[in-house]
Amino acid sequence: MSFNLYSKYQPSGDQPLAIDLLTAGLGAGLKHQTLVGATGTGKTFTMANVIKNLGRPALILSHNKTLAAQLFAEFRDFFPENAVEYFVSYYDYYQPEAYVPQRDLYIEKDSDINEVIERYRNSATQSLLSRRDTIIVSTVSCIYGLGDPQDYNALSLKLKKGEEFNREKIMIRLRDMQYERINSDFLNGTFRVRGEYIDVNLTTSDDRAIRLIFFGDQIEDIKILNPISGEVIGSVDEVQIFPAKHNVSPQEKINHAMNRIRDDLEVEVQEFLDKGKIIEGTRLRQRVTYDLEMLQETGFCKGIENYSRYIENRGVGSAPSTLLDYFPDDYILFVDESHMTIPQVGGMYEGDKARKQNLVDYGFRMRAALDNRPLRFEEFLKRTNQTIYVSATPAKYELQNSEQSAKEILA
């Protein structure tokens, strides 16, 4: 699908020249460009026009939630027919897991997840994997580990009206995708079975669910319904159901990961014992053994992201999969307020490492937890394609790296 831009305004002032210059630069393959514009000159409208001209997926990166929400609203108004998505941290409250050795104080992870934002995040990744006309507005949350996009896509369930598909196998697949079977409250990320129906409450919307109607093992119909009222809204010929969570993997992959975790656990516990650190070794064995039992039984455990290096079969010290890995290779990155956003991207890694190092040193986590982290700045750059820095006051980094700059002085 193409990007259809709707606005009662036409480019004016310096905007037409800036739009043409940036569009031509992207078409010529320029890696870095800068859009310099004073406040009120319509830089957001310029970005929207560039996206429309190129017709490629885009990531708008912002340095805080408030600005990201504003940009999300503006782009959604510009592109009502396209997939404009919002990807920020889904915590209303977040206390990270930590250990303070000076006080022998362990602080367990505690958080309050905003279900609305969680739906936005799920919608963002699903749009990226199912359509080209996608714009994501994100904070630096996009450089944190998210789970392997190949596993996420491979576990999705594609169903067509009229095809043969065993109902029991569908229910098993839904459980593997971390949907919970329920009989009462029909919440997001759950499914229920009623006679010849399987109802699936998706994780992307609070007013859309899928009803699969069977005749034997044949999918007779696929309905869209309101999960609260039960009202049937429409019917579709096919549907793709994505996992309820991002950190999901096929069971055989988890089984392989568990074997590697067990092997490394023995090595790390023995290292503690060799140093006379019996408490640390015992603590680590108990924690990981419990997590392995949960993985075996349910395919998921609390803190599963700390084992992502094993599940994704990555090497020691390697970068995790992030939202950037869900984008196609030709996406366009716009770094809004780049003089503030770029330093923020560069500063996430060290703070995260310092906290996790204590957890590893005192036996609360395996060393693999250090590889559940935000990207280093150089890793972030490797995952970007063509970039446009947007700022009224671009910093030295943007200006030195940009191959050309467009300026908006007059609105």
PDB file of C-alpha atoms in Angstrom, residues 119-376:
ATOM      1  CA  ARG A 119      -1.520  -3.250  22.926  1.00  0.00           C
ATOM      2  CA  TYR A 120       0.172  -0.440  21.015  1.00  0.00           C
ATOM      3  CA  ARG A 121       3.505  -2.293  21.178  1.00  0.00           C
ATOM      4  CA  ASN A 122       1.973  -5.527  19.926  1.00  0.00           C
ATOM      5  CA  SER A 123       0.188  -3.666  17.161  1.00  0.00           C
ATOM      6  CA  ALA A 124       3.486  -2.026  16.114  1.00  0.00           C
ATOM      7  CA  THR A 125       5.396  -5.275  15.613  1.00  0.00           C
ATOM      8  CA  GLN A 126       2.466  -6.979  13.923  1.00  0.00           C
ATOM      9  CA  SER A 127       2.091  -4.119  11.453  1.00  0.00           C
ATOM     10  CA  LEU A 128       5.797  -4.261  10.614  1.00  0.00           C
ATOM     11  CA  LEU A 129       5.571  -7.970   9.843  1.00  0.00           C
ATOM     12  CA  SER A 130       2.342  -7.821   7.856  1.00  0.00           C
ATOM     13  CA  ARG A 131       2.338  -4.561   5.845  1.00  0.00           C
ATOM     14  CA  ARG A 132       4.690  -2.072   4.203  1.00  0.00           C
ATOM     15  CA  ASP A 133       2.770   1.132   4.879  1.00  0.00           C
ATOM     16  CA  THR A 134       3.890   1.349   8.497  1.00  0.00           C
ATOM     17  CA  ILE A 135       5.144   4.303  10.519  1.00  0.00           C
ATOM     18  CA  ILE A 136       6.353   3.690  14.087  1.00  0.00           C
ATOM     19  CA  VAL A 137       6.760   6.554  16.558  1.00  0.00           C
ATOM     20  CA  SER A 138       9.064   5.354  19.332  1.00  0.00           C
ATOM     21  CA  THR A 139      11.205   6.389  22.266  1.00  0.00           C
ATOM     22  CA  VAL A 140      14.586   4.767  23.010  1.00  0.00           C
ATOM     23  CA  SER A 141      12.556   1.752  24.138  1.00  0.00           C
ATOM     24  CA  CYS A 142      13.213   0.542  20.577  1.00  0.00           C
ATOM     25  CA  ILE A 143      16.861  -0.277  21.426  1.00  0.00           C
ATOM     26  CA  TYR A 144      15.972  -2.687  24.254  1.00  0.00           C
ATOM     27  CA  GLY A 145      15.663  -6.459  23.812  1.00  0.00           C
ATOM     28  CA  LEU A 146      12.302  -7.543  22.409  1.00  0.00           C
ATOM     29  CA  GLY A 147      12.607 -11.156  21.266  1.00  0.00           C
ATOM     30  CA  ASP A 148      13.546 -12.706  17.946  1.00  0.00           C
ATOM     31  CA  PRO A 149      11.276 -11.422  15.132  1.00  0.00           C
ATOM     32  CA  GLN A 150      11.755 -14.661  13.189  1.00  0.00           C
ATOM     33  CA  ASP A 151      10.408 -16.719  16.095  1.00  0.00           C
ATOM     34  CA  TYR A 152       7.613 -14.210  16.672  1.00  0.00           C
ATOM     35  CA  ASN A 153       6.547 -14.416  13.032  1.00  0.00           C
ATOM     36  CA  ALA A 154       7.061 -18.177  12.726  1.00  0.00           C
ATOM     37  CA  LEU A 155       4.812 -18.852  15.724  1.00  0.00           C
ATOM     38  CA  SER A 156       1.983 -16.764  14.270  1.00  0.00           C
ATOM     39  CA  LEU A 157      -1.062 -18.690  13.147  1.00  0.00           C
ATOM     40  CA  LYS A 158      -2.446 -18.123   9.633  1.00  0.00           C
ATOM     41  CA  LEU A 159      -5.952 -19.444   9.141  1.00  0.00           C
ATOM     42  CA  LYS A 160      -8.240 -19.391   6.097  1.00  0.00           C
ATOM     43  CA  LYS A 161     -11.930 -19.910   5.745  1.00  0.00           C
ATOM     44  CA  GLY A 162     -12.678 -23.372   4.374  1.00  0.00           C
ATOM     45  CA  GLU A 163      -9.343 -25.001   5.243  1.00  0.00           C
ATOM     46  CA  GLU A 164      -8.949 -28.139   7.333  1.00  0.00           C
ATOM     47  CA  PHE A 165      -7.295 -27.528  10.703  1.00  0.00           C
ATOM     48  CA  ASN A 166      -7.637 -29.736  13.768  1.00  0.00           C
ATOM     49  CA  ARG A 167      -9.179 -27.784  16.659  1.00  0.00           C
ATOM     50  CA  GLU A 168      -6.948 -29.404  19.265  1.00  0.00           C
ATOM     51  CA  LYS A 169      -3.860 -28.380  17.323  1.00  0.00           C
ATOM     52  CA  ILE A 170      -5.099 -24.794  17.162  1.00  0.00           C
ATOM     53  CA  MET A 171      -5.559 -24.743  20.939  1.00  0.00           C
ATOM     54  CA  ILE A 172      -2.052 -26.144  21.433  1.00  0.00           C
ATOM     55  CA  ARG A 173      -0.643 -23.492  19.099  1.00  0.00           C
ATOM     56  CA  LEU A 174      -2.481 -20.756  20.994  1.00  0.00           C
ATOM     57  CA  ARG A 175      -0.989 -21.969  24.277  1.00  0.00           C
ATOM     58  CA  ASP A 176       2.474 -22.030  22.678  1.00  0.00           C
ATOM     59  CA  MET A 177       1.839 -18.423  21.640  1.00  0.00           C
ATOM     60  CA  GLN A 178       1.194 -17.588  25.329  1.00  0.00           C
ATOM     61  CA  TYR A 179      -2.576 -17.176  25.006  1.00  0.00           C
ATOM     62  CA  GLU A 180      -4.315 -18.333  28.170  1.00  0.00           C
ATOM     63  CA  ARG A 181      -7.426 -20.493  27.999  1.00  0.00           C
ATOM     64  CA  ILE A 182     -10.220 -19.107  30.184  1.00  0.00           C
ATOM     65  CA  ASN A 183     -13.888 -19.721  30.872  1.00  0.00           C
ATOM     66  CA  SER A 184     -14.863 -16.432  32.483  1.00  0.00           C
ATOM     67  CA  ASP A 185     -13.289 -13.005  31.886  1.00  0.00           C
ATOM     68  CA  PHE A 186     -12.466 -12.665  28.178  1.00  0.00           C
ATOM     69  CA  LEU A 187      -9.351 -10.486  28.513  1.00  0.00           C
ATOM     70  CA  ASN A 188      -6.634  -9.550  26.017  1.00  0.00           C
ATOM     71  CA  GLY A 189      -4.333 -12.464  25.295  1.00  0.00           C
ATOM     72  CA  THR A 190      -6.878 -15.158  26.186  1.00  0.00           C
ATOM     73  CA  PHE A 191      -9.027 -17.658  24.291  1.00  0.00           C
ATOM     74  CA  ARG A 192     -12.129 -19.663  25.103  1.00  0.00           C
ATOM     75  CA  VAL A 193     -13.827 -22.688  23.606  1.00  0.00           C
ATOM     76  CA  ARG A 194     -17.602 -22.837  23.296  1.00  0.00           C
ATOM     77  CA  GLY A 195     -19.069 -25.728  21.322  1.00  0.00           C
ATOM     78  CA  GLU A 196     -17.946 -25.322  17.718  1.00  0.00           C
ATOM     79  CA  TYR A 197     -16.423 -21.883  18.417  1.00  0.00           C
ATOM     80  CA  ILE A 198     -12.920 -20.817  19.425  1.00  0.00           C
ATOM     81  CA  ASP A 199     -12.831 -17.149  20.433  1.00  0.00           C
ATOM     82  CA  VAL A 200      -9.435 -15.430  20.551  1.00  0.00           C
ATOM     83  CA  ASN A 201      -9.088 -12.009  22.220  1.00  0.00           C
ATOM     84  CA  LEU A 202      -6.185 -10.377  20.411  1.00  0.00           C
ATOM     85  CA  THR A 203      -3.425  -8.348  22.078  1.00  0.00           C
ATOM     86  CA  THR A 204      -3.690  -5.414  19.665  1.00  0.00           C
ATOM     87  CA  SER A 205      -7.137  -4.039  20.397  1.00  0.00           C
ATOM     88  CA  ASP A 206      -9.688  -3.839  23.182  1.00  0.00           C
ATOM     89  CA  ASP A 207     -12.681  -3.971  20.814  1.00  0.00           C
ATOM     90  CA  ARG A 208     -11.753  -6.684  18.319  1.00  0.00           C
ATOM     91  CA  ALA A 209     -11.638 -10.455  18.810  1.00  0.00           C
ATOM     92  CA  ILE A 210     -11.586 -13.411  16.418  1.00  0.00           C
ATOM     93  CA  ARG A 211     -14.214 -16.165  16.367  1.00  0.00           C
ATOM     94  CA  LEU A 212     -13.320 -19.368  14.545  1.00  0.00           C
ATOM     95  CA  ILE A 213     -16.418 -21.401  13.657  1.00  0.00           C
ATOM     96  CA  PHE A 214     -15.813 -25.089  12.909  1.00  0.00           C
ATOM     97  CA  PHE A 215     -17.700 -27.821  11.124  1.00  0.00           C
ATOM     98  CA  GLY A 216     -15.776 -30.879  12.215  1.00  0.00           C
ATOM     99  CA  ASP A 217     -12.145 -29.955  11.528  1.00  0.00           C
ATOM    100  CA  GLN A 218     -13.015 -27.463   8.821  1.00  0.00           C
ATOM    101  CA  ILE A 219     -12.956 -23.715   9.500  1.00  0.00           C
ATOM    102  CA  GLU A 220     -16.458 -22.855   8.335  1.00  0.00           C
ATOM    103  CA  ASP A 221     -16.268 -19.125   9.045  1.00  0.00           C
ATOM    104  CA  ILE A 222     -14.056 -16.460  10.647  1.00  0.00           C
ATOM    105  CA  LYS A 223     -15.917 -13.684  12.437  1.00  0.00           C
ATOM    106  CA  ILE A 224     -14.751 -10.399  13.959  1.00  0.00           C
ATOM    107  CA  LEU A 225     -16.588  -9.662  17.196  1.00  0.00           C
ATOM    108  CA  ASN A 226     -16.639  -7.216  20.071  1.00  0.00           C
ATOM    109  CA  PRO A 227     -15.079  -9.084  23.024  1.00  0.00           C
ATOM    110  CA  ILE A 228     -17.197  -7.199  25.579  1.00  0.00           C
ATOM    111  CA  SER A 229     -20.664  -7.353  24.062  1.00  0.00           C
ATOM    112  CA  GLY A 230     -20.127 -10.443  21.913  1.00  0.00           C
ATOM    113  CA  GLU A 231     -21.612  -8.598  18.942  1.00  0.00           C
ATOM    114  CA  VAL A 232     -20.422  -9.868  15.551  1.00  0.00           C
ATOM    115  CA  ILE A 233     -18.909  -6.949  13.637  1.00  0.00           C
ATOM    116  CA  GLY A 234     -17.982  -8.636  10.393  1.00  0.00           C
ATOM    117  CA  SER A 235     -16.502 -11.632   8.625  1.00  0.00           C
ATOM    118  CA  VAL A 236     -13.117 -12.220   6.955  1.00  0.00           C
ATOM    119  CA  ASP A 237     -11.747 -14.912   4.665  1.00  0.00           C
ATOM    120  CA  GLU A 238      -8.400 -15.253   6.429  1.00  0.00           C
ATOM    121  CA  VAL A 239      -6.636 -14.056   9.560  1.00  0.00           C
ATOM    122  CA  GLN A 240      -3.141 -14.076  11.016  1.00  0.00           C
ATOM    123  CA  ILE A 241      -2.933 -14.379  14.812  1.00  0.00           C
ATOM    124  CA  PHE A 242       0.368 -13.260  16.302  1.00  0.00           C
ATOM    125  CA  PRO A 243       1.783 -14.362  19.697  1.00  0.00           C
ATOM    126  CA  ALA A 244       0.442 -12.698  22.838  1.00  0.00           C
ATOM    127  CA  LYS A 245       3.967 -11.828  24.008  1.00  0.00           C
ATOM    128  CA  HIS A 246       7.156 -10.790  22.243  1.00  0.00           C
ATOM    129  CA  ASN A 247       9.569 -13.109  24.061  1.00  0.00           C
ATOM    130  CA  VAL A 248       8.221 -16.357  22.629  1.00  0.00           C
ATOM    131  CA  SER A 249       9.979 -19.217  20.868  1.00  0.00           C
ATOM    132  CA  PRO A 250       9.127 -22.703  19.563  1.00  0.00           C
ATOM    133  CA  GLN A 251       9.296 -25.358  22.276  1.00  0.00           C
ATOM    134  CA  GLU A 252      12.107 -27.239  20.526  1.00  0.00           C
ATOM    135  CA  LYS A 253      14.184 -24.066  20.552  1.00  0.00           C
ATOM    136  CA  ILE A 254      13.459 -23.568  24.249  1.00  0.00           C
ATOM    137  CA  ASN A 255      14.441 -27.178  24.952  1.00  0.00           C
ATOM    138  CA  HIS A 256      17.780 -26.632  23.206  1.00  0.00           C
ATOM    139  CA  ALA A 257      18.275 -23.416  25.158  1.00  0.00           C
ATOM    140  CA  MET A 258      17.519 -25.189  28.429  1.00  0.00           C
ATOM    141  CA  ASN A 259      20.302 -27.697  27.802  1.00  0.00           C
ATOM    142  CA  ARG A 260      22.786 -24.862  27.282  1.00  0.00           C
ATOM    143  CA  ILE A 261      21.503 -23.062  30.375  1.00  0.00           C
ATOM    144  CA  ARG A 262      22.004 -26.194  32.484  1.00  0.00           C
ATOM    145  CA  ASP A 263      25.560 -26.634  31.205  1.00  0.00           C
ATOM    146  CA  ASP A 264      26.522 -23.017  31.881  1.00  0.00           C
ATOM    147  CA  LEU A 265      24.780 -23.086  35.259  1.00  0.00           C
ATOM    148  CA  GLU A 266      27.022 -25.902  36.442  1.00  0.00           C
ATOM    149  CA  VAL A 267      30.099 -23.975  35.305  1.00  0.00           C
ATOM    150  CA  GLU A 268      29.065 -20.733  37.003  1.00  0.00           C
ATOM    151  CA  VAL A 269      27.997 -22.440  40.242  1.00  0.00           C
ATOM    152  CA  GLN A 270      31.305 -24.292  40.387  1.00  0.00           C
ATOM    153  CA  GLU A 271      33.191 -21.023  39.923  1.00  0.00           C
ATOM    154  CA  PHE A 272      31.390 -19.590  42.963  1.00  0.00           C
ATOM    155  CA  LEU A 273      32.154 -22.710  45.017  1.00  0.00           C
ATOM    156  CA  ASP A 274      35.831 -22.652  44.001  1.00  0.00           C
ATOM    157  CA  LYS A 275      36.021 -19.107  45.375  1.00  0.00           C
ATOM    158  CA  GLY A 276      34.317 -20.142  48.622  1.00  0.00           C
ATOM    159  CA  LYS A 277      31.124 -18.286  47.695  1.00  0.00           C
ATOM    160  CA  ILE A 278      28.703 -20.989  48.782  1.00  0.00           C
ATOM    161  CA  ILE A 279      25.751 -18.653  49.332  1.00  0.00           C
ATOM    162  CA  GLU A 280      26.080 -17.150  45.856  1.00  0.00           C
ATOM    163  CA  GLY A 281      26.412 -20.563  44.215  1.00  0.00           C
ATOM    164  CA  THR A 282      23.405 -21.988  46.062  1.00  0.00           C
ATOM    165  CA  ARG A 283      21.339 -18.910  45.309  1.00  0.00           C
ATOM    166  CA  LEU A 284      22.098 -19.097  41.591  1.00  0.00           C
ATOM    167  CA  ARG A 285      21.295 -22.806  41.372  1.00  0.00           C
ATOM    168  CA  GLN A 286      17.940 -22.386  43.120  1.00  0.00           C
ATOM    169  CA  ARG A 287      16.903 -19.407  41.009  1.00  0.00           C
ATOM    170  CA  VAL A 288      17.804 -20.922  37.638  1.00  0.00           C
ATOM    171  CA  THR A 289      16.463 -24.382  38.492  1.00  0.00           C
ATOM    172  CA  TYR A 290      13.059 -22.877  39.251  1.00  0.00           C
ATOM    173  CA  ASP A 291      13.114 -20.886  35.991  1.00  0.00           C
ATOM    174  CA  LEU A 292      13.984 -24.029  34.031  1.00  0.00           C
ATOM    175  CA  GLU A 293      11.034 -25.866  35.568  1.00  0.00           C
ATOM    176  CA  MET A 294       8.703 -23.071  34.506  1.00  0.00           C
ATOM    177  CA  LEU A 295      10.146 -23.060  30.980  1.00  0.00           C
ATOM    178  CA  GLN A 296       9.656 -26.816  30.774  1.00  0.00           C
ATOM    179  CA  GLU A 297       6.038 -26.674  31.889  1.00  0.00           C
ATOM    180  CA  THR A 298       4.781 -23.479  30.263  1.00  0.00           C
ATOM    181  CA  GLY A 299       7.412 -22.309  27.757  1.00  0.00           C
ATOM    182  CA  PHE A 300       7.694 -19.062  29.730  1.00  0.00           C
ATOM    183  CA  CYS A 301       9.064 -17.830  33.038  1.00  0.00           C
ATOM    184  CA  LYS A 302       9.332 -14.583  34.944  1.00  0.00           C
ATOM    185  CA  GLY A 303      12.454 -12.803  33.709  1.00  0.00           C
ATOM    186  CA  ILE A 304      12.680 -14.934  30.545  1.00  0.00           C
ATOM    187  CA  GLU A 305      14.407 -12.004  28.827  1.00  0.00           C
ATOM    188  CA  ASN A 306      17.498 -12.749  30.942  1.00  0.00           C
ATOM    189  CA  TYR A 307      17.873 -16.016  29.018  1.00  0.00           C
ATOM    190  CA  SER A 308      17.332 -14.436  25.602  1.00  0.00           C
ATOM    191  CA  ARG A 309      20.918 -15.095  24.545  1.00  0.00           C
ATOM    192  CA  TYR A 310      20.320 -18.849  24.917  1.00  0.00           C
ATOM    193  CA  ILE A 311      16.854 -18.833  23.366  1.00  0.00           C
ATOM    194  CA  GLU A 312      18.019 -16.799  20.355  1.00  0.00           C
ATOM    195  CA  ASN A 313      21.183 -18.937  20.137  1.00  0.00           C
ATOM    196  CA  ARG A 314      23.429 -15.882  20.254  1.00  0.00           C
ATOM    197  CA  GLY A 315      27.082 -15.666  21.186  1.00  0.00           C
ATOM    198  CA  VAL A 316      28.424 -14.247  24.448  1.00  0.00           C
ATOM    199  CA  GLY A 317      28.342 -10.447  24.382  1.00  0.00           C
ATOM    200  CA  SER A 318      26.174 -10.262  21.264  1.00  0.00           C
ATOM    201  CA  ALA A 319      23.386  -7.729  20.861  1.00  0.00           C
ATOM    202  CA  PRO A 320      19.753  -8.738  21.522  1.00  0.00           C
ATOM    203  CA  SER A 321      16.961  -8.516  18.989  1.00  0.00           C
ATOM    204  CA  THR A 322      15.144  -5.190  19.228  1.00  0.00           C
ATOM    205  CA  LEU A 323      12.345  -3.376  17.441  1.00  0.00           C
ATOM    206  CA  LEU A 324      14.893  -2.290  14.827  1.00  0.00           C
ATOM    207  CA  ASP A 325      15.223  -5.929  13.732  1.00  0.00           C
ATOM    208  CA  TYR A 326      11.506  -6.031  12.882  1.00  0.00           C
ATOM    209  CA  PHE A 327      11.944  -3.352  10.202  1.00  0.00           C
ATOM    210  CA  PRO A 328      12.754  -4.204   6.567  1.00  0.00           C
ATOM    211  CA  ASP A 329      16.210  -3.208   5.331  1.00  0.00           C
ATOM    212  CA  ASP A 330      15.010  -0.133   3.431  1.00  0.00           C
ATOM    213  CA  TYR A 331      13.255   1.687   6.283  1.00  0.00           C
ATOM    214  CA  ILE A 332      13.850   5.403   6.935  1.00  0.00           C
ATOM    215  CA  LEU A 333      14.866   6.651  10.390  1.00  0.00           C
ATOM    216  CA  PHE A 334      13.927  10.155  11.524  1.00  0.00           C
ATOM    217  CA  VAL A 335      15.629  11.212  14.777  1.00  0.00           C
ATOM    218  CA  ASP A 336      13.457  13.978  16.207  1.00  0.00           C
ATOM    219  CA  GLU A 337      15.116  16.557  18.498  1.00  0.00           C
ATOM    220  CA  SER A 338      18.339  14.770  17.563  1.00  0.00           C
ATOM    221  CA  HIS A 339      20.537  16.969  19.766  1.00  0.00           C
ATOM    222  CA  MET A 340      18.811  15.315  22.768  1.00  0.00           C
ATOM    223  CA  THR A 341      17.830  11.907  21.364  1.00  0.00           C
ATOM    224  CA  ILE A 342      21.251  10.817  20.070  1.00  0.00           C
ATOM    225  CA  PRO A 343      23.035  11.313  23.451  1.00  0.00           C
ATOM    226  CA  GLN A 344      20.197   9.421  25.132  1.00  0.00           C
ATOM    227  CA  VAL A 345      20.623   6.452  22.785  1.00  0.00           C
ATOM    228  CA  GLY A 346      24.355   6.456  23.508  1.00  0.00           C
ATOM    229  CA  GLY A 347      23.910   6.523  27.287  1.00  0.00           C
ATOM    230  CA  MET A 348      21.536   3.607  27.882  1.00  0.00           C
ATOM    231  CA  TYR A 349      24.016   0.733  27.787  1.00  0.00           C
ATOM    232  CA  GLU A 350      26.436   1.643  30.591  1.00  0.00           C
ATOM    233  CA  GLY A 351      23.757   2.339  33.205  1.00  0.00           C
ATOM    234  CA  ASP A 352      22.035  -0.960  32.493  1.00  0.00           C
ATOM    235  CA  LYS A 353      25.309  -2.891  32.677  1.00  0.00           C
ATOM    236  CA  ALA A 354      26.298  -1.448  36.056  1.00  0.00           C
ATOM    237  CA  ARG A 355      23.037  -2.604  37.654  1.00  0.00           C
ATOM    238  CA  LYS A 356      23.117  -6.099  36.169  1.00  0.00           C
ATOM    239  CA  GLN A 357      26.784  -6.681  36.991  1.00  0.00           C
ATOM    240  CA  ASN A 358      25.962  -6.719  40.715  1.00  0.00           C
ATOM    241  CA  LEU A 359      23.187  -9.260  40.118  1.00  0.00           C
ATOM    242  CA  VAL A 360      25.640 -11.528  38.296  1.00  0.00           C
ATOM    243  CA  ASP A 361      28.501 -11.077  40.794  1.00  0.00           C
ATOM    244  CA  TYR A 362      26.314 -12.068  43.749  1.00  0.00           C
ATOM    245  CA  GLY A 363      24.520 -15.042  42.217  1.00  0.00           C
ATOM    246  CA  PHE A 364      21.122 -13.548  41.474  1.00  0.00           C
ATOM    247  CA  ARG A 365      21.485 -13.941  37.709  1.00  0.00           C
ATOM    248  CA  MET A 366      23.613 -15.908  35.260  1.00  0.00           C
ATOM    249  CA  ARG A 367      26.150 -14.028  33.165  1.00  0.00           C
ATOM    250  CA  ALA A 368      23.775 -14.277  30.201  1.00  0.00           C
ATOM    251  CA  ALA A 369      21.642 -11.578  31.893  1.00  0.00           C
ATOM    252  CA  LEU A 370      24.309  -9.060  30.829  1.00  0.00           C
ATOM    253  CA  ASP A 371      23.315  -9.760  27.218  1.00  0.00           C
ATOM    254  CA  ASN A 372      19.700  -8.760  27.907  1.00  0.00           C
ATOM    255  CA  ARG A 373      20.453  -5.091  27.432  1.00  0.00           C
ATOM    256  CA  PRO A 374      19.963  -2.011  25.308  1.00  0.00           C
ATOM    257  CA  LEU A 375      22.084  -1.668  22.194  1.00  0.00           C
ATOM    258  CA  ARG A 376      25.449   0.016  22.318  1.00  0.00           C
TER     259      ARG A 376
END
